[in-house]
């Protein structure tokens, strides 16, 4: 039933037609989601209905991104709002909602969803300022930040997020690597500029792996740091050579 509800909401947003204005249609999606959220919160406070409460809260969590999408489709897009701003704001909203739910029901699943929403919001911010070519390099800020974070001082938060923090470092590092390599914008411009994009990403990943190696003291972390440092050094060495081979318009010859 929850799956069908989510699918129905998605279809309503994409294909739905109605004589009502956008505000009314958004209010319908928002009201439906709030019903499940409020009902789930009430049921969680009663031991006999805790399972029902967790189910309703899960539906509320799954519907949250669709509610933000409905706000954009029905209210904001007709007024010309930049989609990147909407994605960034929706990502921040999901982080707050999932973070609060993870603490409320002590669930690592919601904590993981909050960590998934983080790069979505971050990419939206990058695109908003026109940094598409630097997305991969800028995404390395996430593994660097998580590698530098101290242990959570609140025990409840540490129990939820500390195991995920260590995994998130390498997930974000892999995401930054893949985004750098497979993003077409990385290769826009001269070969020297492309080398600059790749070098910046390699330097960011080197810093992340160095911080992890210092903290965890495992040999393979050090090996990863050395590998990324080698790639960064290669990019620094080759960039002047590639720059000399570029034409006056910045196009590689």
CSV table of C-alpha atoms in Angstrom, one decimal:
chain,number,residue,atom,x,y,z
A,1,UNK,CA,0.0,0.0,0.0
A,2,UNK,CA,2.8,2.4,0.8
A,3,UNK,CA,4.5,1.6,-2.5
A,4,UNK,CA,1.3,2.2,-4.4
A,5,UNK,CA,0.7,5.5,-2.6
A,6,UNK,CA,4.2,6.8,-3.5
A,7,UNK,CA,3.8,5.7,-7.1
A,8,UNK,CA,0.3,7.4,-7.3
A,9,UNK,CA,1.8,10.6,-5.9
A,10,UNK,CA,4.6,10.6,-8.4
A,11,UNK,CA,2.2,10.0,-11.3
A,12,UNK,CA,0.0,12.8,-10.0
A,13,UNK,CA,3.0,15.2,-10.1
A,14,UNK,CA,4.2,14.1,-13.5
A,15,UNK,CA,1.0,13.5,-15.4
A,16,UNK,CA,-1.9,14.7,-13.3
A,17,UNK,CA,-4.4,17.2,-14.7
A,18,UNK,CA,-6.8,19.1,-12.6
A,19,UNK,CA,-9.0,22.2,-12.8
A,20,UNK,CA,-7.5,23.3,-9.5
A,21,UNK,CA,-4.6,25.7,-9.3
A,22,UNK,CA,-1.1,24.7,-8.3
A,23,UNK,CA,-1.5,25.8,-4.7
A,24,UNK,CA,-4.5,23.5,-4.2
A,25,UNK,CA,-2.7,20.5,-5.8
A,26,UNK,CA,0.4,21.1,-3.7
A,27,UNK,CA,-1.8,21.4,-0.6
A,28,UNK,CA,-3.3,18.0,-1.4
A,29,UNK,CA,0.2,16.3,-1.5
A,30,UNK,CA,1.4,18.1,1.6
A,31,UNK,CA,-1.8,17.4,3.5
A,32,UNK,CA,-1.6,13.7,2.7
A,33,UNK,CA,2.0,13.5,3.8
A,34,UNK,CA,1.3,15.4,7.0
A,35,UNK,CA,-1.5,13.0,7.9
A,36,UNK,CA,0.9,10.1,7.9
A,37,UNK,CA,3.6,12.1,9.7
A,38,UNK,CA,1.3,13.2,12.5
A,39,UNK,CA,-0.5,9.9,12.8
A,40,UNK,CA,2.9,8.1,12.9
A,41,UNK,CA,4.1,10.4,15.7
A,42,UNK,CA,1.0,9.8,17.7
A,43,UNK,CA,1.2,6.0,17.3
A,44,UNK,CA,4.9,6.0,18.3
A,45,UNK,CA,4.0,7.4,21.7
A,46,UNK,CA,1.8,4.4,22.4
A,47,UNK,CA,3.5,1.0,23.0
A,48,UNK,CA,0.7,-1.0,21.5
A,49,UNK,CA,0.8,1.0,18.2
A,50,UNK,CA,4.5,1.4,17.8
A,51,UNK,CA,4.7,-0.9,14.8
A,52,UNK,CA,1.9,1.1,13.1
A,53,UNK,CA,3.7,4.3,14.0
A,54,UNK,CA,7.0,3.2,12.4
A,55,UNK,CA,5.1,2.2,9.3
A,56,UNK,CA,3.4,5.5,9.0
A,57,UNK,CA,6.6,7.4,9.7
A,58,UNK,CA,8.3,5.4,6.9
A,59,UNK,CA,5.5,6.4,4.5
A,60,UNK,CA,6.0,10.0,5.6
A,61,UNK,CA,9.8,9.7,5.0
A,62,UNK,CA,9.3,8.2,1.5
A,63,UNK,CA,6.8,10.9,0.6
A,64,UNK,CA,9.0,13.8,1.8
A,65,UNK,CA,11.1,14.2,-1.4
A,66,UNK,CA,7.9,14.0,-3.5
A,67,UNK,CA,6.4,16.7,-1.4
A,68,UNK,CA,9.3,19.0,-2.2
A,69,UNK,CA,9.0,18.0,-5.8
A,70,UNK,CA,5.3,18.9,-5.7
A,71,UNK,CA,6.2,22.3,-4.3
A,72,UNK,CA,8.5,22.9,-7.2
A,73,UNK,CA,6.2,21.5,-9.9
A,74,UNK,CA,2.9,23.1,-8.7
A,75,UNK,CA,4.1,26.4,-7.1
A,76,UNK,CA,7.7,27.4,-8.0
A,77,UNK,CA,8.4,26.3,-11.5
A,78,UNK,CA,5.6,28.4,-13.0
A,79,UNK,CA,7.3,31.4,-11.5
A,80,UNK,CA,10.6,30.6,-13.1
A,81,UNK,CA,12.5,29.3,-10.0
A,82,UNK,CA,15.9,27.8,-10.9
A,83,UNK,CA,15.7,24.0,-10.6
A,84,UNK,CA,19.1,23.9,-9.0
A,85,UNK,CA,17.9,26.1,-6.2
A,86,UNK,CA,14.9,23.9,-5.7
A,87,UNK,CA,17.1,20.8,-5.6
A,88,UNK,CA,19.4,22.4,-3.1
A,89,UNK,CA,16.6,23.5,-0.8
A,90,UNK,CA,14.9,20.1,-1.1
A,91,UNK,CA,18.1,18.4,-0.2
A,92,UNK,CA,18.6,20.5,2.9
A,93,UNK,CA,15.0,19.9,3.9
A,94,UNK,CA,15.4,16.1,3.5
A,95,UNK,CA,18.6,16.2,5.6
A,96,UNK,CA,16.7,17.9,8.4
A,97,UNK,CA,13.7,15.6,8.2
A,98,UNK,CA,15.7,12.4,8.0
A,99,UNK,CA,18.1,13.6,10.7
A,100,UNK,CA,15.3,14.3,13.1
A,101,UNK,CA,13.6,11.0,12.3
A,102,UNK,CA,16.8,9.1,12.9
A,103,UNK,CA,17.1,10.5,16.4
A,104,UNK,CA,13.3,10.2,17.0
A,105,UNK,CA,13.1,6.4,16.2
A,106,UNK,CA,16.9,5.7,16.6
A,107,UNK,CA,17.2,4.3,13.1
A,108,UNK,CA,20.4,4.2,11.1
A,109,UNK,CA,18.3,3.9,8.0
A,110,UNK,CA,17.0,7.4,8.3
A,111,UNK,CA,20.5,8.5,9.2
A,112,UNK,CA,21.7,7.0,5.9
A,113,UNK,CA,19.0,8.8,4.0
A,114,UNK,CA,20.2,12.1,5.5
A,115,UNK,CA,23.7,11.3,4.3
A,116,UNK,CA,22.3,10.5,0.8
A,117,UNK,CA,20.5,13.8,0.7
A,118,UNK,CA,23.7,15.7,1.5
A,119,UNK,CA,25.5,15.3,-1.9
A,120,UNK,CA,22.2,16.0,-3.7
A,121,UNK,CA,21.9,19.3,-2.0
A,122,UNK,CA,25.6,20.0,-2.5
A,123,UNK,CA,25.5,19.4,-6.2
A,124,UNK,CA,22.5,21.7,-6.5
A,125,UNK,CA,24.5,24.4,-4.8
A,126,UNK,CA,27.4,23.9,-7.2
A,127,UNK,CA,25.2,24.0,-10.3
A,128,UNK,CA,23.5,27.1,-8.9
A,129,UNK,CA,26.7,29.1,-9.0
A,130,UNK,CA,27.7,27.6,-12.4
A,131,UNK,CA,30.5,25.3,-11.2
A,132,UNK,CA,29.5,22.2,-13.3
A,133,UNK,CA,33.0,21.6,-14.5
A,134,UNK,CA,34.3,21.6,-10.9
A,135,UNK,CA,31.6,19.3,-9.5
A,136,UNK,CA,33.9,16.3,-9.0
A,137,UNK,CA,36.7,18.4,-7.4
A,138,UNK,CA,34.2,20.2,-5.1
A,139,UNK,CA,32.5,17.0,-4.1
A,140,UNK,CA,35.8,15.9,-2.5
A,141,UNK,CA,35.0,18.4,0.3
A,142,UNK,CA,32.5,15.9,1.6
A,143,UNK,CA,34.9,13.0,2.3
A,144,UNK,CA,37.5,15.5,3.6
A,145,UNK,CA,34.9,17.0,6.0
A,146,UNK,CA,33.7,13.6,7.3
A,147,UNK,CA,37.3,12.4,7.7
A,148,UNK,CA,38.1,15.5,9.8
A,149,UNK,CA,35.0,15.3,12.0
A,150,UNK,CA,35.6,14.4,15.6
A,151,UNK,CA,33.6,11.7,17.3
A,152,UNK,CA,30.1,12.8,18.1
A,153,UNK,CA,29.9,14.1,21.7
A,154,UNK,CA,26.3,13.0,22.1
A,155,UNK,CA,26.3,9.3,22.7
A,156,UNK,CA,22.9,8.8,21.0
A,157,UNK,CA,24.1,10.5,17.9
A,158,UNK,CA,27.4,8.7,18.0
A,159,UNK,CA,25.6,5.3,18.1
A,160,UNK,CA,23.7,6.3,15.0
A,161,UNK,CA,26.2,8.2,12.9
A,162,UNK,CA,29.7,7.0,13.8
A,163,UNK,CA,29.5,3.7,11.9
A,164,UNK,CA,27.9,5.5,8.9
A,165,UNK,CA,30.5,8.3,9.0
A,166,UNK,CA,33.4,5.9,8.3
A,167,UNK,CA,31.5,4.4,5.4
A,168,UNK,CA,30.4,7.7,4.1
A,169,UNK,CA,34.0,8.9,3.6
A,170,UNK,CA,34.6,6.2,1.0
A,171,UNK,CA,31.2,6.4,-0.5
A,172,UNK,CA,31.6,10.1,-1.0
A,173,UNK,CA,35.2,9.6,-2.3
A,174,UNK,CA,33.9,7.1,-4.8
A,175,UNK,CA,31.1,9.5,-5.9
A,176,UNK,CA,33.6,12.3,-6.3
A,177,UNK,CA,35.9,10.1,-8.4
A,178,UNK,CA,33.1,8.8,-10.6
A,179,UNK,CA,31.6,12.3,-11.0
A,180,UNK,CA,35.0,13.7,-12.1
A,181,UNK,CA,35.7,11.0,-14.6
A,182,UNK,CA,32.3,10.6,-16.1
A,183,UNK,CA,31.0,14.2,-16.0
A,184,UNK,CA,31.2,15.6,-19.5
A,185,UNK,CA,31.7,19.1,-18.2
A,186,UNK,CA,35.1,18.0,-16.8
A,187,UNK,CA,36.5,17.9,-20.3
A,188,UNK,CA,35.1,21.2,-21.6
A,189,UNK,CA,37.8,23.6,-22.7
A,190,UNK,CA,41.5,23.0,-23.2
A,191,UNK,CA,43.4,19.9,-22.2
A,192,UNK,CA,45.2,22.0,-19.6
A,193,UNK,CA,41.9,23.0,-18.0
A,194,UNK,CA,40.8,19.4,-18.0
A,195,UNK,CA,44.0,18.4,-16.3
A,196,UNK,CA,43.4,21.1,-13.7
A,197,UNK,CA,39.9,19.7,-12.9
A,198,UNK,CA,41.4,16.2,-12.5
A,199,UNK,CA,44.3,17.4,-10.4
A,200,UNK,CA,42.0,19.3,-8.0
A,201,UNK,CA,39.9,16.2,-7.5
A,202,UNK,CA,43.0,14.1,-6.9
A,203,UNK,CA,44.3,16.6,-4.4
A,204,UNK,CA,41.0,16.6,-2.5
A,205,UNK,CA,40.9,12.8,-2.3
A,206,UNK,CA,44.6,12.7,-1.2
A,207,UNK,CA,43.7,15.0,1.7
A,208,UNK,CA,40.7,12.8,2.6
A,209,UNK,CA,42.7,9.6,2.6
A,210,UNK,CA,45.6,11.2,4.5
A,211,UNK,CA,43.1,12.2,7.3
A,212,UNK,CA,41.7,8.7,7.3
A,213,UNK,CA,45.1,7.1,7.4
A,214,UNK,CA,46.2,9.2,10.4
A,215,UNK,CA,43.0,8.5,12.2
A,216,UNK,CA,42.5,4.8,11.5
A,217,UNK,CA,46.2,3.8,11.0
A,218,UNK,CA,45.5,1.0,8.4
A,219,UNK,CA,48.0,0.3,5.6
A,220,UNK,CA,45.5,0.3,2.8
A,221,UNK,CA,44.4,3.8,3.7
A,222,UNK,CA,48.0,5.0,3.3
A,223,UNK,CA,48.2,3.2,0.0
A,224,UNK,CA,45.1,5.0,-1.2
A,225,UNK,CA,46.5,8.3,-0.1
A,226,UNK,CA,49.8,7.6,-2.0
A,227,UNK,CA,47.9,6.6,-5.1
A,228,UNK,CA,45.9,9.8,-5.2
A,229,UNK,CA,49.0,11.8,-4.4
A,230,UNK,CA,50.7,10.2,-7.4
A,231,UNK,CA,47.7,11.1,-9.7
A,232,UNK,CA,47.8,14.7,-8.4
A,233,UNK,CA,51.5,15.0,-9.0
A,234,UNK,CA,51.1,13.6,-12.5
A,235,UNK,CA,48.4,16.2,-13.2
A,236,UNK,CA,50.7,19.0,-11.9
A,237,UNK,CA,53.6,17.8,-14.1
A,238,UNK,CA,51.5,17.4,-17.3
A,239,UNK,CA,49.4,20.6,-17.0
A,240,UNK,CA,52.2,22.9,-18.3
A,241,UNK,CA,52.9,20.5,-21.2
A,242,UNK,CA,49.2,20.4,-22.1
A,243,UNK,CA,49.0,24.1,-21.8
A,244,UNK,CA,51.8,24.6,-24.4
A,245,UNK,CA,50.0,22.3,-26.8
A,246,UNK,CA,46.7,24.4,-26.6
A,247,UNK,CA,45.8,26.8,-29.3
A,248,UNK,CA,45.1,30.5,-28.8
A,249,UNK,CA,41.4,29.8,-28.3
A,250,UNK,CA,42.1,27.3,-25.6
A,251,UNK,CA,41.3,24.3,-27.7
A,252,UNK,CA,43.7,21.4,-27.5
A,253,UNK,CA,45.7,20.9,-30.8
